[in-house]
Amino acid sequence: MTLRVVRLGTPRRQGEGVRLGTARRPPRGVRKSDYARLNFYDVWLPELAPTQKLVSWALAEPWSDARWRRFARDYRREMGDPGAQRLLDLLAALSKTTNLSVGCYCEDESRCHRSLLRELLAAKGAKLG
């Protein structure tokens, strides 16, 4: 059993399990009834997405190494919230008994909160695939 970190909207891999959307907003121009069919997500979990304030700041200018470091610091701070910590604990525990995946829409994982989410889940003992 494993937890995978994926790009939402990409084809699912065999055995991926339930796909959780950790994006701030649902996909634009897609009917809610089509989210799973079009490989976005089965369940929306925006509580693990950066806040709207942080997303707006991040999208205001192109990424630089300094901007990425600030984003990473601020996102990790947000994920220190007790509610987010409980969700991370839950996902880490579930990864040991079932297949599931978490994701975001960003094309480049290295400049997406999902890379940080991967690190946070690993620190919680998640079985990552």
mmCIF file of C-alpha atoms in Angstrom, residues 1-118:
data_model
loop_
_atom_site.group_PDB
_atom_site.id
_atom_site.type_symbol
_atom_site.label_atom_id
_atom_site.label_comp_id
_atom_site.label_asym_id
_atom_site.label_seq_id
_atom_site.Cartn_x
_atom_site.Cartn_y
_atom_site.Cartn_z
ATOM 1 C CA MET A 1 0.000 0.000 0.000
ATOM 2 C CA THR A 2 1.311 3.456 -0.853
ATOM 3 C CA LEU A 3 0.548 7.123 -1.135
ATOM 4 C CA ARG A 4 1.461 8.754 -4.441
ATOM 5 C CA VAL A 5 1.893 12.437 -5.185
ATOM 6 C CA VAL A 6 0.437 13.208 -8.623
ATOM 7 C CA ARG A 7 -0.497 15.969 -11.014
ATOM 8 C CA LEU A 8 -4.272 16.347 -11.095
ATOM 9 C CA GLY A 9 -5.802 15.805 -14.519
ATOM 10 C CA THR A 10 -3.170 13.278 -15.610
ATOM 11 C CA PRO A 11 -3.976 9.630 -16.363
ATOM 12 C CA ARG A 12 -4.224 7.471 -13.275
ATOM 13 C CA ARG A 13 -1.706 4.742 -12.692
ATOM 14 C CA GLN A 14 -2.921 1.245 -11.935
ATOM 15 C CA GLY A 15 -3.518 0.799 -8.223
ATOM 16 C CA GLU A 16 -3.363 4.518 -7.496
ATOM 17 C CA GLY A 17 -6.400 4.353 -5.249
ATOM 18 C CA VAL A 18 -8.524 7.293 -4.192
ATOM 19 C CA ARG A 19 -7.204 10.585 -5.604
ATOM 20 C CA LEU A 20 -7.372 13.585 -3.277
ATOM 21 C CA GLY A 21 -7.276 17.083 -4.725
ATOM 22 C CA THR A 22 -5.137 19.295 -2.504
ATOM 23 C CA ALA A 23 -5.652 22.381 -4.660
ATOM 24 C CA ARG A 24 -7.194 25.627 -3.456
ATOM 25 C CA ARG A 25 -9.866 25.627 -6.181
ATOM 26 C CA PRO A 26 -11.707 23.007 -8.238
ATOM 27 C CA PRO A 27 -10.788 22.715 -11.935
ATOM 28 C CA ARG A 28 -12.229 25.478 -14.105
ATOM 29 C CA GLY A 29 -14.721 24.628 -16.813
ATOM 30 C CA VAL A 30 -15.286 21.084 -15.555
ATOM 31 C CA ARG A 31 -18.603 19.877 -14.190
ATOM 32 C CA LYS A 32 -18.396 18.552 -10.648
ATOM 33 C CA SER A 33 -19.782 15.228 -11.829
ATOM 34 C CA ASP A 34 -16.773 14.892 -14.204
ATOM 35 C CA TYR A 35 -13.922 15.548 -11.735
ATOM 36 C CA ALA A 36 -13.165 11.864 -11.111
ATOM 37 C CA ARG A 37 -13.899 10.711 -14.675
ATOM 38 C CA LEU A 38 -11.418 13.260 -16.050
ATOM 39 C CA ASN A 39 -8.750 12.224 -13.519
ATOM 40 C CA PHE A 40 -8.805 15.367 -11.427
ATOM 41 C CA TYR A 41 -9.802 13.935 -8.056
ATOM 42 C CA ASP A 42 -12.297 11.765 -6.239
ATOM 43 C CA VAL A 43 -12.358 13.911 -3.098
ATOM 44 C CA TRP A 44 -11.433 17.573 -2.765
ATOM 45 C CA LEU A 45 -9.190 18.318 0.229
ATOM 46 C CA PRO A 46 -8.326 22.043 0.022
ATOM 47 C CA GLU A 47 -7.289 22.047 3.688
ATOM 48 C CA LEU A 48 -3.857 20.827 2.514
ATOM 49 C CA ALA A 49 -3.557 23.510 -0.164
ATOM 50 C CA PRO A 50 -1.788 26.818 0.424
ATOM 51 C CA THR A 51 -4.126 29.587 1.573
ATOM 52 C CA GLN A 52 -5.581 31.904 -1.041
ATOM 53 C CA LYS A 53 -3.326 34.681 0.255
ATOM 54 C CA LEU A 54 -0.208 32.549 -0.281
ATOM 55 C CA VAL A 55 -1.389 31.355 -3.708
ATOM 56 C CA SER A 56 -2.039 34.955 -4.813
ATOM 57 C CA TRP A 57 1.416 36.013 -3.634
ATOM 58 C CA ALA A 58 3.033 33.029 -5.378
ATOM 59 C CA LEU A 59 1.343 33.746 -8.700
ATOM 60 C CA ALA A 60 2.100 37.485 -8.645
ATOM 61 C CA GLU A 61 5.642 37.109 -10.035
ATOM 62 C CA PRO A 62 7.770 34.434 -11.705
ATOM 63 C CA TRP A 63 9.538 31.984 -9.419
ATOM 64 C CA SER A 64 13.045 32.699 -8.277
ATOM 65 C CA ASP A 65 14.985 30.612 -5.783
ATOM 66 C CA ALA A 66 14.362 33.232 -3.091
ATOM 67 C CA ARG A 67 10.618 33.382 -3.811
ATOM 68 C CA TRP A 68 10.412 29.578 -3.722
ATOM 69 C CA ARG A 69 12.206 29.451 -0.360
ATOM 70 C CA ARG A 70 9.764 32.006 1.051
ATOM 71 C CA PHE A 71 6.778 30.118 -0.362
ATOM 72 C CA ALA A 72 8.081 26.838 1.088
ATOM 73 C CA ARG A 73 8.634 28.422 4.501
ATOM 74 C CA ASP A 74 5.162 29.984 4.539
ATOM 75 C CA TYR A 75 3.428 26.808 3.318
ATOM 76 C CA ARG A 76 5.187 24.693 5.952
ATOM 77 C CA ARG A 77 4.078 27.218 8.560
ATOM 78 C CA GLU A 78 0.470 26.895 7.362
ATOM 79 C CA MET A 79 0.723 23.109 7.526
ATOM 80 C CA GLY A 80 1.809 23.416 11.160
ATOM 81 C CA ASP A 81 -1.814 24.224 12.003
ATOM 82 C CA PRO A 82 -3.316 21.480 14.226
ATOM 83 C CA GLY A 83 -6.032 20.661 11.682
ATOM 84 C CA ALA A 84 -3.503 20.227 8.878
ATOM 85 C CA GLN A 85 -1.293 18.147 11.162
ATOM 86 C CA ARG A 86 -4.196 15.798 11.896
ATOM 87 C CA LEU A 87 -4.884 15.388 8.168
ATOM 88 C CA LEU A 88 -1.215 14.651 7.485
ATOM 89 C CA ASP A 89 -1.230 12.075 10.299
ATOM 90 C CA LEU A 90 -4.371 10.483 8.838
ATOM 91 C CA LEU A 91 -2.928 10.256 5.321
ATOM 92 C CA ALA A 92 0.345 8.825 6.633
ATOM 93 C CA ALA A 93 -1.559 6.164 8.579
ATOM 94 C CA LEU A 94 -3.827 5.328 5.620
ATOM 95 C CA SER A 95 -0.806 4.965 3.324
ATOM 96 C CA LYS A 96 0.162 1.870 5.301
ATOM 97 C CA THR A 97 -3.143 0.110 4.679
ATOM 98 C CA THR A 98 -4.476 1.386 1.349
ATOM 99 C CA ASN A 99 -3.420 2.986 -1.925
ATOM 100 C CA LEU A 100 -4.227 6.657 -2.304
ATOM 101 C CA SER A 101 -2.850 9.738 -3.986
ATOM 102 C CA VAL A 102 -2.727 13.481 -3.416
ATOM 103 C CA GLY A 103 -2.130 16.130 -6.013
ATOM 104 C CA CYS A 104 -2.308 19.588 -7.519
ATOM 105 C CA TYR A 105 -2.594 20.978 -11.050
ATOM 106 C CA CYS A 106 0.891 22.542 -11.333
ATOM 107 C CA GLU A 107 2.965 21.245 -14.210
ATOM 108 C CA ASP A 108 6.313 21.535 -12.391
ATOM 109 C CA GLU A 109 6.254 19.605 -9.119
ATOM 110 C CA SER A 110 9.534 21.199 -8.027
ATOM 111 C CA ARG A 111 7.734 24.562 -7.831
ATOM 112 C CA CYS A 112 4.451 23.250 -6.459
ATOM 113 C CA HIS A 113 3.244 22.759 -2.921
ATOM 114 C CA ARG A 114 2.824 19.066 -3.666
ATOM 115 C CA SER A 115 6.616 18.626 -3.486
ATOM 116 C CA LEU A 116 6.480 20.119 0.002
ATOM 117 C CA LEU A 117 3.454 17.998 0.841
ATOM 118 C CA ARG A 118 5.493 14.927 -0.155
#
